[in-house]
Amino acid sequence: MSERIIIVGGVAGGASVATRLRRLNEDAAITMYEAGPYISFANCGLPYYVGQTIPDRENLFVSTPEDMRDDFNIDVQVNSKVTAIDPAAKTITVQTTNGTKTDSYDKLILSIGASPVVPHFPGLAEADNVFTVRTVPDVDKITAYINQHSPRHATVVGGGFIGLEMVENLRERGLNVTLVEATPQVMPNLDFEMVQFLHEHLALNNVDVRLNTKLEAFADNGHTLQLADGEGLETDLVILAIGVKPNSQLAQDAGINTNERGFISVNKHFETNLPDVYAIGDVISVENAITKQTVSIPLAGPANRQGRYLADYLAGFDRQNPAVLGTSVAKVFALTTASTGANERQLKAANIDYQVIHLHPNSSAGYYPGAAPIELKVLFAPDGDILGAQAVGTKGVAKRIDIISTAIRFHAKVAELADIEVAYAPPYASAKDPVNFAGYMAGDLQDNLVATIQWNEVDALLANDAYFLDVRNPDELLAEPALDNAVNIPRSEIRDHLSELPKDQPIYVYCAAGLRGYNVVRILVQHGFEAINLDGGLKTYRTAKY
Amino acid sequence: MSERIIIVGGVAGGASVATRLRRLNEDAAITMYEAGPYISFANCGLPYYVGQTIPDRENLFVSTPEDMRDDFNIDVQVNSKVTAIDPAAKTITVQTTNGTKTDSYDKLILSIGASPVVPHFPGLAEADNVFTVRTVPDVDKITAYINQHSPRHATVVGGGFIGLEMVENLRERGLNVTLVEATPQVMPNLDFEMVQFLHEHLALNNVDVRLNTKLEAFADNGHTLQLADGEGLETDLVILAIGVKPNSQLAQDAGINTNERGFISVNKHFETNLPDVYAIGDVISVENAITKQTVSIPLAGPANRQGRYLADYLAGFDRQNPAVLGTSVAKVFALTTASTGANERQLKAANIDYQVIHLHPNSSAGYYPGAAPIELKVLFAPDGDILGAQAVGTKGVAKRIDIISTAIRFHAKVAELADIEVAYAPPYASAKDPVNFAGYMAGDLQDNLVATIQWNEVDALLANDAYFLDVRNPDELLAEPALDNAVNIPRSEIRDHLSELPKDQPIYVYCAAGLRGYNVVRILVQHGFEAINLDGGLKTYRTAKY
Ligand SMILES: Cc1cc2nc3c(=O)[nH]c(=O)nc-3n(C[C@H](O)[C@H](O)[C@H](O)COP(=O)(O)OP(=O)(O)OC[C@H]3O[C@@H](n4cnc5c(N)ncnc54)[C@H](O)[C@@H]3O)c2cc1C
Ligand SMILES: Cc1cc2nc3c(=O)[nH]c(=O)nc-3n(C[C@H](O)[C@H](O)[C@H](O)COP(=O)(O)OP(=O)(O)OC[C@H]3O[C@@H](n4cnc5c(N)ncnc54)[C@H](O)[C@@H]3O)c2cc1C
Ligand SMILES: CC(C)(COP(=O)(O)OP(=O)(O)OC[C@H]1O[C@@H](n2cnc3c(N)ncnc32)[C@H](O)[C@@H]1OP(=O)(O)O)[C@@H](O)C(=O)NCCC(=O)NCCS
Ligand SMILES: CC(C)(COP(=O)(O)OP(=O)(O)OC[C@H]1O[C@@H](n2cnc3c(N)ncnc32)[C@H](O)[C@@H]1OP(=O)(O)O)[C@@H](O)C(=O)NCCC(=O)NCCS
């Protein structure tokens, strides 16, 4: 008899494991149970449907139960929630619109995802205008509410990528938007000085950004938000986007092990502790490729890939779930922000030593119209392993993070970024690409050609009367003043003024972006000075203080 | 006494070695001799200056002799051609506007580049309207000619990337343009079926493309071109862009070894056979990273990098010139075309076994507006080494080639392209990126999950009455007819029609792009048929026949 495979959850992970399994095993009897009304939909497109960038609701459906039946001979049951697993009997209980039924499996695959976190806020139960964004019905409700009530003001609670995408798309719909974020920053994958570019850009786009601001309660049927700072914020529509929690109750009830945050624990073959029960996608914890810690990385790429790895493993191929970098990208109005690997906060938490570089290269040749700065930060270990990268800008941002993501995947050392052949013609890159620059700068640090300080070390040095040398041109100082008490000698005149510089104390050199400062440091150290460059120049320092 | 370093040639390689040398060695006496009037200019921007995309001539200069003096304490002599090297005396002879002088070196670095090939065409000497594109004076002449003579028709001879950039930029200036190319295709880095997308696109942009057409002579002061097919082509302006030859006469005269094509032979440290004489950039031959052959790869990225590697080596770092992939990109009107590594022609010439995949994935999520197809071809060895990739499309093309270039550089196996975490959000990529798809498809071939035929095998099979199965939907056949005598069974109905299919002969399955054909092959082989997919589907086949 053919093997009976049951898949619970029919979207990113579930649909992917199903189709690949079928391609590898024409014989198996594959049934997919999906609690919601739809399978295989574009979760990631949902915010853009609200904003009408995706105008056609049909476009949200990548595949349908009919396609699964006709193309893949897969039996799909929607509106069918699996409510219990009996691992001894190898059966599941399914709650359908017609009541409850049982089904039995040889292999059971859980790709049951995660759900938006919705804390028990006082007053939430009385609110009719509070929504989350995870499913098509969710955005149907938001759209219906907008169409019926013509709200003028929306509040998005939570500044992760889903929150920011909702901010942008609600602005697209013409609403005034307040963003309420409990921590000091949006986009937790970025470090503070990088995310400041986003904070500034959100403000420019007339988003009322409230950082360090906690939502405490709803009043007035959800039309007033009580914030921790005491303010009562009036609003017409509220989106809660404060994170996701794994849908693992079903699994826990069946005796499947989860970690302390509720994510299902699996081995490299997606095996749970129950025989013949596997789990993939947002509901599992995975190994972080950098910190080696067990984390949750709820992203569509991993979920899709895990589906395929698992199908392969079940079909007898030797596939393992590789550790995950968590490479990701988000559009925030005109800006793109992307990252891969770990950030400073994660590295500190994991006790991993690192060095940092910041640079602001052009996305393409500066002499060709349309080049735009990329704010790039790269983190690397003393042994040269690349630990992470973050980038913000209007152009070419995802490309550079993808290149670095690839380099990390294949164990490149940071200085080897210099050797990467990035395809160059003026509209696309520079003869020395931003990625190459990062390799140069990191190599220079490793080779002790330069020492640097970071933006967050400046103020303490200023307070201690450290010697700062500003090597910009006088006209630049008019546009952006020097640091207090800094001495100004333009880069091109340094060699003529060496005798004026102190030999008995460190000289902290800076320019606008770091490049000239570095060049001056090279001159000074070779003349016997102790010179140190401000990494990222004034741009990183000032943006961090924005 | 400080070391005396002379650099000949002041553009990509020369300027790069000079600045890095200075950063590493504040003491050395560095002099740069440049035959032309300018150093450090943007060769790669020259076509766009002609087309006025780069409106400001000033933008063509990345650095100047004054900057080199003030910022880097480098002595730059322009309009100073080095005419002889005396390796025994360690001196050079320089021809300046004020006569000839001698200078002596401890180290001599040649970054003397290459020059456009200009064959001795009959009638060329009498022509006043024939130009090449290498230097700022070259484009000054073209611009002056256009302004003075208001030509209406231009002919570009040579369909490499410089030729194509000139075609586009002359169209931008409003000229009618004929492109004359001796071989069957433009862009020799691409294979024929890939370059056909460009041929079609050039025609769409009203470029009169003459392939397999040799220019034989000029008549009428350059206003008539005698083509090998007998035609006399009337034209107002001619650009010769038929390749470059190394400027190595100076070196050869001094006893420096060159290869049979005249490129200077250097070792991994850029050392020529003469003591203390080094060469970098377009004038040298390098190792091709894929074929291991000694080739010339005249691109700005390598020239810049070689300058830096050499400076490092001279300063005592252990740096070698890595083998070069030749990753490159060009804009051709709305299309971008990029490639890395070797193409089929090069692999055949080098006797390297390979397999091929063609795919046509979207640049970003299909449900988000603006996604566009990328035509992607990947070549790989039986052991999984990635040998090369080619791509054409309107969006995201360079990014995918850059990712694959990075993967090759760090020795990824082709199936590992599946594991790369490409940053995904709907505006940027898909949950399964084109690069991941390439990894899937290559892995499927390696795992013998599918066998394929290539576009150029179809006609012979058709002629031999092979059994072709078209698995597209009936409406697609109306839009684009099936192959002659192909049987049509839509993918979704295959399982119901198995009994109609032959078991005694191979079944060649195809669809529009390859994906459905592959899925059907997986069904058929598991039911005991010998089924083979048409790689790239009808799209690759038909485009190759365009
Ligand atoms: C608004 C939004 C935007 C996003 N944007 C991006 C992005 O740009 N890039 C990115 O990489 N990721 C993005 N993601 C994340 C991505 O969608 C998820 O990582 C991915 O969908 C996870 O796949 P999964 O199969 O684990 O879970 P899901 O796709 O969530 O599928 C789980 C399914 O299981 C069903 N289910 C749960 N329990 C049961 C049960 N007991 N019985 C039956 N069915 C059950 C659920 O109804 C659900 O349909 C976004 C997510 C959202 C919500
Ligand atoms: C129109 C055009 C577009 C291009 N576009 C791209 C592109 O998009 N991407 C890309 O990667 N590459 C591109 N290139 C190629 C790139 O510009 C070259 O690979 C690069 O400039 C080579 O650097 P080099 O230092 O070896 O030679 P060059 O930059 O050519 O510099 C050599 C210099 O040496 C001088 N010289 C020669 N002989 C002597 C002598 N005897 N004495 C003194 N001086 C001497 C010459 O006058 C010249 O200025 C393009 C080139 C051209 C011409
Ligand atoms: C689409 C979906 C149903 C999976 O279906 P699928 O058939 O496995 O996936 P695709 O249609 O992308 O096709 C991939 C297959 O086609 C093959 N393929 C792709 N292009 C091909 C081509 N030109 N020629 C031959 N084969 C090709 C791939 O190799 C792969 O097959 P393999 O896994 O056996 O190697 C599932 O991923 C899904 O539901 N996605 C939407 C939900 C989602 O991901 N949401 C979150 C993000 S918004
Ligand atoms: C520009 C040119 C003069 C070289 O000058 P350069 O100072 O070496 O190069 P750049 O200005 O790009 O700066 C690179 C240096 O700054 C450093 N740098 C870049 N950004 C930095 C930052 N934010 N902070 C600190 N250092 C930085 C790099 O590490 C590198 O130094 P290193 O090589 O010692 O590691 C030379 O490449 C040139 O003439 N180019 C134009 C000609 C050409 O290439 N033509 C063909 C293509 S069109």
CSV table of C-alpha atoms in Angstrom, one decimal, chain A residues 130-393:
chain,number,residue,atom,x,y,z
A,130,VAL,CA,-7.9,46.5,15.8
A,131,PHE,CA,-6.3,44.1,13.3
A,132,THR,CA,-3.4,41.8,12.7
A,133,VAL,CA,-1.8,40.8,9.4
A,134,ARG,CA,-1.2,37.2,8.7
A,135,THR,CA,-3.8,35.8,6.5
A,136,VAL,CA,-6.0,36.8,3.5
A,137,PRO,CA,-9.1,37.1,5.8
A,138,ASP,CA,-7.0,39.5,7.9
A,139,VAL,CA,-6.4,41.9,5.1
A,140,ASP,CA,-10.0,41.4,3.8
A,141,LYS,CA,-11.1,42.7,7.2
A,142,ILE,CA,-8.7,45.6,7.1
A,143,THR,CA,-9.7,46.5,3.6
A,144,ALA,CA,-13.4,46.3,4.4
A,145,TYR,CA,-12.9,48.5,7.5
A,146,ILE,CA,-11.1,51.1,5.4
A,147,ASN,CA,-13.7,51.1,2.7
A,148,GLN,CA,-16.6,51.3,5.2
A,149,HIS,CA,-15.3,53.7,7.8
A,150,SER,CA,-12.8,55.9,5.7
A,151,PRO,CA,-10.5,56.1,8.7
A,152,ARG,CA,-8.2,59.1,8.6
A,153,HIS,CA,-5.6,58.0,11.2
A,154,ALA,CA,-4.1,54.6,11.8
A,155,THR,CA,-1.7,53.4,14.5
A,156,VAL,CA,0.7,50.6,13.8
A,157,VAL,CA,2.0,49.0,16.9
A,158,GLY,CA,5.4,47.4,16.4
A,159,GLY,CA,8.2,48.5,14.1
A,160,GLY,CA,9.4,45.2,12.7
A,161,PHE,CA,9.3,44.6,9.0
A,162,ILE,CA,5.5,43.8,8.9
A,163,GLY,CA,4.8,46.9,11.0
A,164,LEU,CA,6.8,49.1,8.7
A,165,GLU,CA,5.3,47.6,5.6
A,166,MET,CA,1.9,48.3,7.0
A,167,VAL,CA,2.9,51.9,7.9
A,168,GLU,CA,4.0,52.5,4.3
A,169,ASN,CA,0.9,50.9,2.8
A,170,LEU,CA,-1.5,52.7,5.1
A,171,ARG,CA,0.2,55.9,4.0
A,172,GLU,CA,-0.3,54.8,0.4
A,173,ARG,CA,-4.0,54.6,1.2
A,174,GLY,CA,-3.8,58.2,2.3
A,175,LEU,CA,-4.1,57.7,6.1
A,176,ASN,CA,-2.0,59.6,8.7
A,177,VAL,CA,0.0,57.0,10.5
A,178,THR,CA,1.5,56.9,14.0
A,179,LEU,CA,4.0,54.1,14.7
A,180,VAL,CA,4.2,53.0,18.3
A,181,GLU,CA,7.4,51.1,19.2
A,182,ALA,CA,8.3,50.0,22.7
A,183,THR,CA,12.0,49.8,22.1
A,184,PRO,CA,14.4,52.6,21.1
A,185,GLN,CA,14.3,51.5,17.4
A,186,VAL,CA,12.4,49.9,14.6
A,187,MET,CA,13.8,46.9,12.6
A,188,PRO,CA,15.6,44.9,15.3
A,189,ASN,CA,17.8,43.2,12.8
A,190,LEU,CA,19.7,46.5,12.4
A,191,ASP,CA,21.9,48.2,14.9
A,192,PHE,CA,20.9,51.6,16.2
A,193,GLU,CA,23.1,53.8,14.2
A,194,MET,CA,22.0,52.1,11.0
A,195,VAL,CA,18.3,52.2,11.8
A,196,GLN,CA,18.6,55.9,12.4
A,197,PHE,CA,18.5,56.3,8.6
A,198,LEU,CA,15.1,54.7,8.7
A,199,HIS,CA,13.9,56.8,11.6
A,200,GLU,CA,14.8,59.9,9.7
A,201,HIS,CA,13.2,58.6,6.5
A,202,LEU,CA,10.0,57.7,8.3
A,203,ALA,CA,9.7,61.2,9.7
A,204,LEU,CA,10.3,62.6,6.2
A,205,ASN,CA,7.4,60.5,5.0
A,206,ASN,CA,5.2,62.2,7.7
A,207,VAL,CA,5.0,59.1,9.9
A,208,ASP,CA,4.6,60.0,13.5
A,209,VAL,CA,7.2,57.7,15.0
A,210,ARG,CA,7.0,57.1,18.7
A,211,LEU,CA,10.0,55.1,19.9
A,212,ASN,CA,10.4,54.0,23.5
A,213,THR,CA,6.6,54.1,23.7
A,214,LYS,CA,4.6,51.2,25.1
A,215,LEU,CA,1.0,50.6,24.3
A,216,GLU,CA,-0.8,49.9,27.6
A,217,ALA,CA,-4.5,49.7,27.0
A,218,PHE,CA,-7.3,50.5,24.6
A,219,ALA,CA,-10.2,52.8,25.5
A,220,ASP,CA,-13.2,54.2,23.6
A,221,ASN,CA,-13.8,50.9,21.7
A,222,GLY,CA,-10.2,51.0,20.4
A,223,HIS,CA,-10.4,54.6,19.3
A,224,THR,CA,-8.1,55.8,22.0
A,225,LEU,CA,-4.7,54.2,22.8
A,226,GLN,CA,-3.3,54.6,26.3
A,227,LEU,CA,0.4,54.9,26.0
A,228,ALA,CA,2.9,54.3,28.8
A,229,ASP,CA,4.0,57.9,28.7
A,230,GLY,CA,0.5,58.8,29.8
A,231,GLU,CA,-0.8,60.1,26.4
A,232,GLY,CA,-4.1,59.1,25.1
A,233,LEU,CA,-3.7,58.7,21.3
A,234,GLU,CA,-6.8,59.1,19.3
A,235,THR,CA,-6.9,56.9,16.3
A,236,ASP,CA,-9.4,55.3,13.8
A,237,LEU,CA,-7.6,52.0,13.0
A,238,VAL,CA,-5.0,50.0,14.8
A,239,ILE,CA,-2.6,47.3,13.4
A,240,LEU,CA,-0.9,45.1,15.9
A,241,ALA,CA,2.4,43.9,14.6
A,242,ILE,CA,4.5,43.2,17.6
A,243,GLY,CA,5.8,39.8,16.7
A,244,VAL,CA,4.7,36.3,16.1
A,245,LYS,CA,4.4,33.2,18.3
A,246,PRO,CA,4.6,29.7,17.1
A,247,ASN,CA,1.4,27.7,16.5
A,248,SER,CA,2.7,24.9,18.6
A,249,GLN,CA,-0.1,24.2,21.1
A,250,LEU,CA,-1.2,21.2,18.9
A,251,ALA,CA,2.3,19.8,19.0
A,252,GLN,CA,2.9,20.4,22.7
A,253,ASP,CA,-0.4,18.7,23.5
A,254,ALA,CA,0.8,15.7,21.6
A,255,GLY,CA,4.0,15.6,23.6
A,256,ILE,CA,6.3,17.2,21.0
A,257,ASN,CA,9.2,19.0,22.5
A,258,THR,CA,9.4,22.8,22.1
A,259,ASN,CA,11.9,25.3,23.4
A,260,GLU,CA,11.2,27.8,26.1
A,261,ARG,CA,9.7,30.1,23.6
A,262,GLY,CA,7.4,27.4,22.3
A,263,PHE,CA,9.2,26.7,19.0
A,264,ILE,CA,9.2,23.0,18.0
A,265,SER,CA,12.6,21.4,18.5
A,266,VAL,CA,13.8,19.4,15.5
A,267,ASN,CA,17.0,17.8,14.5
A,268,LYS,CA,18.8,18.5,11.2
A,269,HIS,CA,16.3,16.2,9.4
A,270,PHE,CA,13.3,18.0,10.8
A,271,GLU,CA,12.5,15.1,13.0
A,272,THR,CA,10.6,15.9,16.2
A,273,ASN,CA,10.9,13.7,19.3
A,274,LEU,CA,7.8,11.8,18.1
A,275,PRO,CA,8.5,9.0,15.5
A,276,ASP,CA,7.5,9.9,12.0
A,277,VAL,CA,6.4,13.4,13.0
A,278,TYR,CA,8.3,16.2,11.3
A,279,ALA,CA,8.1,20.0,11.5
A,280,ILE,CA,9.3,22.9,9.3
A,281,GLY,CA,8.8,26.6,8.8
A,282,ASP,CA,8.0,29.3,11.3
A,283,VAL,CA,7.0,26.9,14.0
A,284,ILE,CA,10.4,25.4,14.5
A,285,SER,CA,13.6,26.7,16.0
A,286,VAL,CA,16.8,26.5,13.9
A,287,GLU,CA,20.5,27.0,14.3
A,288,ASN,CA,21.7,30.6,13.7
A,289,ALA,CA,24.6,30.2,11.4
A,290,ILE,CA,26.7,32.9,13.1
A,291,THR,CA,25.9,32.6,16.8
A,292,LYS,CA,25.2,28.8,16.7
A,293,GLN,CA,22.3,29.5,19.0
A,294,THR,CA,18.9,28.0,18.7
A,295,VAL,CA,16.7,30.7,17.4
A,296,SER,CA,13.5,31.3,15.4
A,297,ILE,CA,13.9,32.9,12.0
A,298,PRO,CA,10.3,33.2,10.7
A,299,LEU,CA,11.0,34.0,7.0
A,300,ALA,CA,9.6,32.6,3.8
A,301,GLY,CA,12.9,31.6,2.2
A,302,PRO,CA,13.8,29.2,5.0
A,303,ALA,CA,10.3,27.8,5.1
A,304,ASN,CA,10.3,27.1,1.4
A,305,ARG,CA,13.7,25.6,1.5
A,306,GLN,CA,13.0,23.5,4.6
A,307,GLY,CA,10.0,22.1,2.7
A,308,ARG,CA,12.2,20.9,-0.1
A,309,TYR,CA,15.0,19.6,2.2
A,310,LEU,CA,12.4,17.6,4.1
A,311,ALA,CA,10.8,16.1,1.0
A,312,ASP,CA,14.3,15.1,-0.2
A,313,TYR,CA,15.1,13.5,3.1
A,314,LEU,CA,11.9,11.6,3.2
A,315,ALA,CA,12.6,10.4,-0.4
A,316,GLY,CA,16.0,9.1,0.7
A,317,PHE,CA,18.4,11.9,-0.1
A,318,ASP,CA,21.0,12.9,2.4
A,319,ARG,CA,19.8,16.4,3.1
A,320,GLN,CA,20.2,18.4,6.3
A,321,ASN,CA,18.7,21.7,7.3
A,322,PRO,CA,21.7,24.1,7.2
A,323,ALA,CA,22.1,26.7,9.8
A,324,VAL,CA,20.3,29.9,8.9
A,325,LEU,CA,21.8,33.4,8.3
A,326,GLY,CA,18.5,35.1,8.4
A,327,THR,CA,19.2,37.2,5.3
A,328,SER,CA,16.3,39.6,4.9
A,329,VAL,CA,15.2,42.8,3.2
A,330,ALA,CA,12.4,45.3,3.5
A,331,LYS,CA,11.2,48.3,1.6
A,332,VAL,CA,10.5,51.3,3.7
A,333,PHE,CA,9.2,54.0,1.4
A,334,ALA,CA,12.1,55.0,-0.9
A,335,LEU,CA,14.6,53.2,1.3
A,336,THR,CA,15.6,49.6,1.2
A,337,THR,CA,17.1,48.0,4.2
A,338,ALA,CA,18.7,44.5,4.2
A,339,SER,CA,20.8,42.5,6.5
A,340,THR,CA,22.5,39.1,6.9
A,341,GLY,CA,24.0,37.3,9.8
A,342,ALA,CA,24.2,38.7,13.2
A,343,ASN,CA,24.2,42.3,14.4
A,344,GLU,CA,26.2,43.8,17.3
A,345,ARG,CA,23.5,43.2,19.8
A,346,GLN,CA,23.3,39.5,18.9
A,347,LEU,CA,27.1,39.2,18.9
A,348,LYS,CA,27.4,40.7,22.3
A,349,ALA,CA,24.7,38.5,23.7
A,350,ALA,CA,26.5,35.5,22.2
A,351,ASN,CA,29.9,36.7,23.6
A,352,ILE,CA,31.4,36.7,20.1
A,353,ASP,CA,34.4,39.1,19.5
A,354,TYR,CA,34.0,41.3,16.5
A,355,GLN,CA,35.2,44.3,14.7
A,356,VAL,CA,33.1,46.8,12.8
A,357,ILE,CA,33.4,48.9,9.7
A,358,HIS,CA,31.0,51.5,8.4
A,359,LEU,CA,31.1,52.9,4.8
A,360,HIS,CA,28.9,54.9,2.6
A,361,PRO,CA,29.9,54.0,-1.0
A,362,ASN,CA,27.9,54.8,-4.1
A,363,SER,CA,25.5,52.2,-5.5
A,364,SER,CA,27.1,52.7,-8.9
A,365,ALA,CA,29.7,54.8,-10.6
A,366,GLY,CA,29.5,58.3,-9.2
A,367,TYR,CA,29.9,59.9,-12.6
A,368,TYR,CA,26.9,58.1,-14.0
A,369,PRO,CA,23.5,59.7,-13.2
A,370,GLY,CA,21.4,58.0,-10.5
A,371,ALA,CA,24.2,56.7,-8.2
A,372,ALA,CA,23.0,56.8,-4.6
A,373,PRO,CA,24.8,56.2,-1.3
A,374,ILE,CA,24.6,52.8,0.3
A,375,GLU,CA,25.1,52.9,4.1
A,376,LEU,CA,26.9,49.6,4.8
A,377,LYS,CA,28.1,48.1,8.0
A,378,VAL,CA,30.1,44.9,8.2
A,379,LEU,CA,30.9,42.9,11.3
A,380,PHE,CA,33.7,40.3,11.4
A,381,ALA,CA,35.6,38.2,13.8
A,382,PRO,CA,39.3,38.5,14.7
A,383,ASP,CA,40.0,35.4,12.5
A,384,GLY,CA,38.3,37.1,9.5
A,385,ASP,CA,35.0,35.2,9.5
A,386,ILE,CA,32.3,37.5,8.3
A,387,LEU,CA,29.7,37.7,11.1
A,388,GLY,CA,27.1,40.0,9.6
A,389,ALA,CA,26.2,43.0,7.4
A,390,GLN,CA,23.6,45.6,7.3
A,391,ALA,CA,22.7,48.1,4.6
A,392,VAL,CA,20.4,51.0,4.0
A,393,GLY,CA,19.9,53.0,0.9
